[in-house]
Coordinates of C-alpha atoms in Angstrom, one line a residue:
K1 CA -4.3 5.9 26.3
D2 CA -5.9 3.9 29.1
G3 CA -8.6 2.2 27.0
S4 CA -11.4 4.4 28.1
N5 CA -12.2 5.3 24.5
G6 CA -13.1 1.7 23.7
G7 CA -9.8 0.3 22.8
F8 CA -6.1 0.0 23.7
N9 CA -3.7 -0.8 20.9
W10 CA -0.3 0.0 22.3
P11 CA 2.3 0.2 20.8
L12 CA 0.4 1.6 17.8
R13 CA -0.8 5.3 17.7
G14 CA -4.3 6.3 17.3
G15 CA -7.5 4.4 17.9
K16 CA -10.7 3.6 16.2
D17 CA -11.7 5.9 13.3
T18 CA -8.2 7.4 13.0
I19 CA -5.7 7.2 10.2
W20 CA -2.9 6.2 12.5
E21 CA -1.5 2.7 12.6
G22 CA -4.1 1.6 15.2
G23 CA -7.0 3.0 13.3
T24 CA -9.2 1.9 10.4
R25 CA -7.8 -1.1 8.4
T26 CA -9.4 -2.7 5.5
V27 CA -8.7 -5.0 2.6
A28 CA -8.4 -3.8 -1.0
F29 CA -8.4 -5.4 -4.4
M30 CA -6.9 -4.6 -7.8
Y31 CA -8.3 -5.5 -11.1
G32 CA -6.5 -5.3 -14.4
T33 CA -6.0 -6.9 -17.7
A34 CA -3.2 -9.4 -18.4
D35 CA -1.0 -6.7 -19.8
V36 CA -1.1 -4.9 -16.5
I37 CA -1.3 -7.7 -13.8
P38 CA 0.7 -10.8 -14.7
A39 CA -1.2 -14.0 -15.0
S40 CA 1.0 -15.5 -12.3
R41 CA -0.2 -12.9 -9.8
R42 CA -3.9 -13.0 -10.5
G43 CA -5.9 -14.3 -7.5
S44 CA -2.9 -13.9 -5.2
N45 CA -2.5 -12.0 -2.0
Y46 CA -0.2 -9.1 -1.3
T47 CA 0.2 -9.0 2.5
Q48 CA 2.3 -5.9 2.9
L49 CA 0.9 -2.9 4.6
M50 CA -0.1 0.0 2.3
H51 CA -1.3 3.5 3.3
V52 CA -3.7 5.5 1.2
S53 CA -0.8 7.8 0.3
D54 CA 0.9 4.8 -1.4
W55 CA -1.7 4.4 -4.1
L56 CA -0.6 7.3 -6.4
P57 CA 3.1 6.2 -6.5
T58 CA 2.0 2.6 -7.0
L59 CA -0.4 3.3 -9.8
L60 CA 2.3 5.5 -11.5
G61 CA 4.7 2.6 -11.1
A62 CA 2.1 0.3 -12.7
A63 CA 1.8 2.7 -15.6
D64 CA 5.6 2.8 -15.9
I65 CA 5.5 6.6 -15.3
D66 CA 8.7 8.0 -13.9
V67 CA 7.7 10.5 -11.2
S68 CA 10.9 12.5 -11.6
A69 CA 10.0 13.1 -15.3
L70 CA 6.8 14.8 -14.2
H71 CA 8.9 17.8 -12.9
L72 CA 6.7 18.3 -9.8
N73 CA 7.6 21.0 -7.4
Y74 CA 6.9 18.6 -4.5
T75 CA 7.6 15.0 -3.6
L76 CA 5.1 12.3 -3.1
D77 CA 4.8 11.0 0.4
G78 CA 3.8 7.5 -0.6
V79 CA 5.8 4.4 -1.5
N80 CA 5.6 2.6 -4.8
H81 CA 4.5 -1.0 -4.0
W82 CA 4.2 -2.1 -7.7
Q83 CA 7.3 -4.3 -7.7
G84 CA 5.8 -6.4 -4.8
I85 CA 2.3 -6.5 -6.2
S86 CA 3.5 -7.5 -9.7
G87 CA 5.6 -10.3 -8.2
N88 CA 9.0 -8.8 -8.9
A89 CA 9.9 -8.5 -5.3
T90 CA 9.6 -11.0 -2.5
Y91 CA 8.8 -10.5 1.2
A92 CA 9.1 -12.9 4.1
D93 CA 5.3 -12.9 4.8
D94 CA 4.0 -12.6 1.2
D95 CA 1.8 -15.7 0.6
S96 CA 1.7 -15.2 -3.2
D97 CA 2.5 -18.8 -4.0

């Protein structure tokens, strides 16, 4: 917590090489045909934070699969970001224009 491990990222938890907020961050990209990713969103940026646990709900959302219809005996931890990625939701810092 004092920076002796090579970094100090208060108020975030964790440090380098951890999965907490202050850990490893990277960019990602999505590729899809026009029937999946609208032409208006191709080449745009989605600047909201996503965690690895968000990919499954997001991909299910892209495939228009209702998670509740799967009758799973557990809930998914992630958040579906598909509405934002596909341009059907807006955020203050989304530079999709």
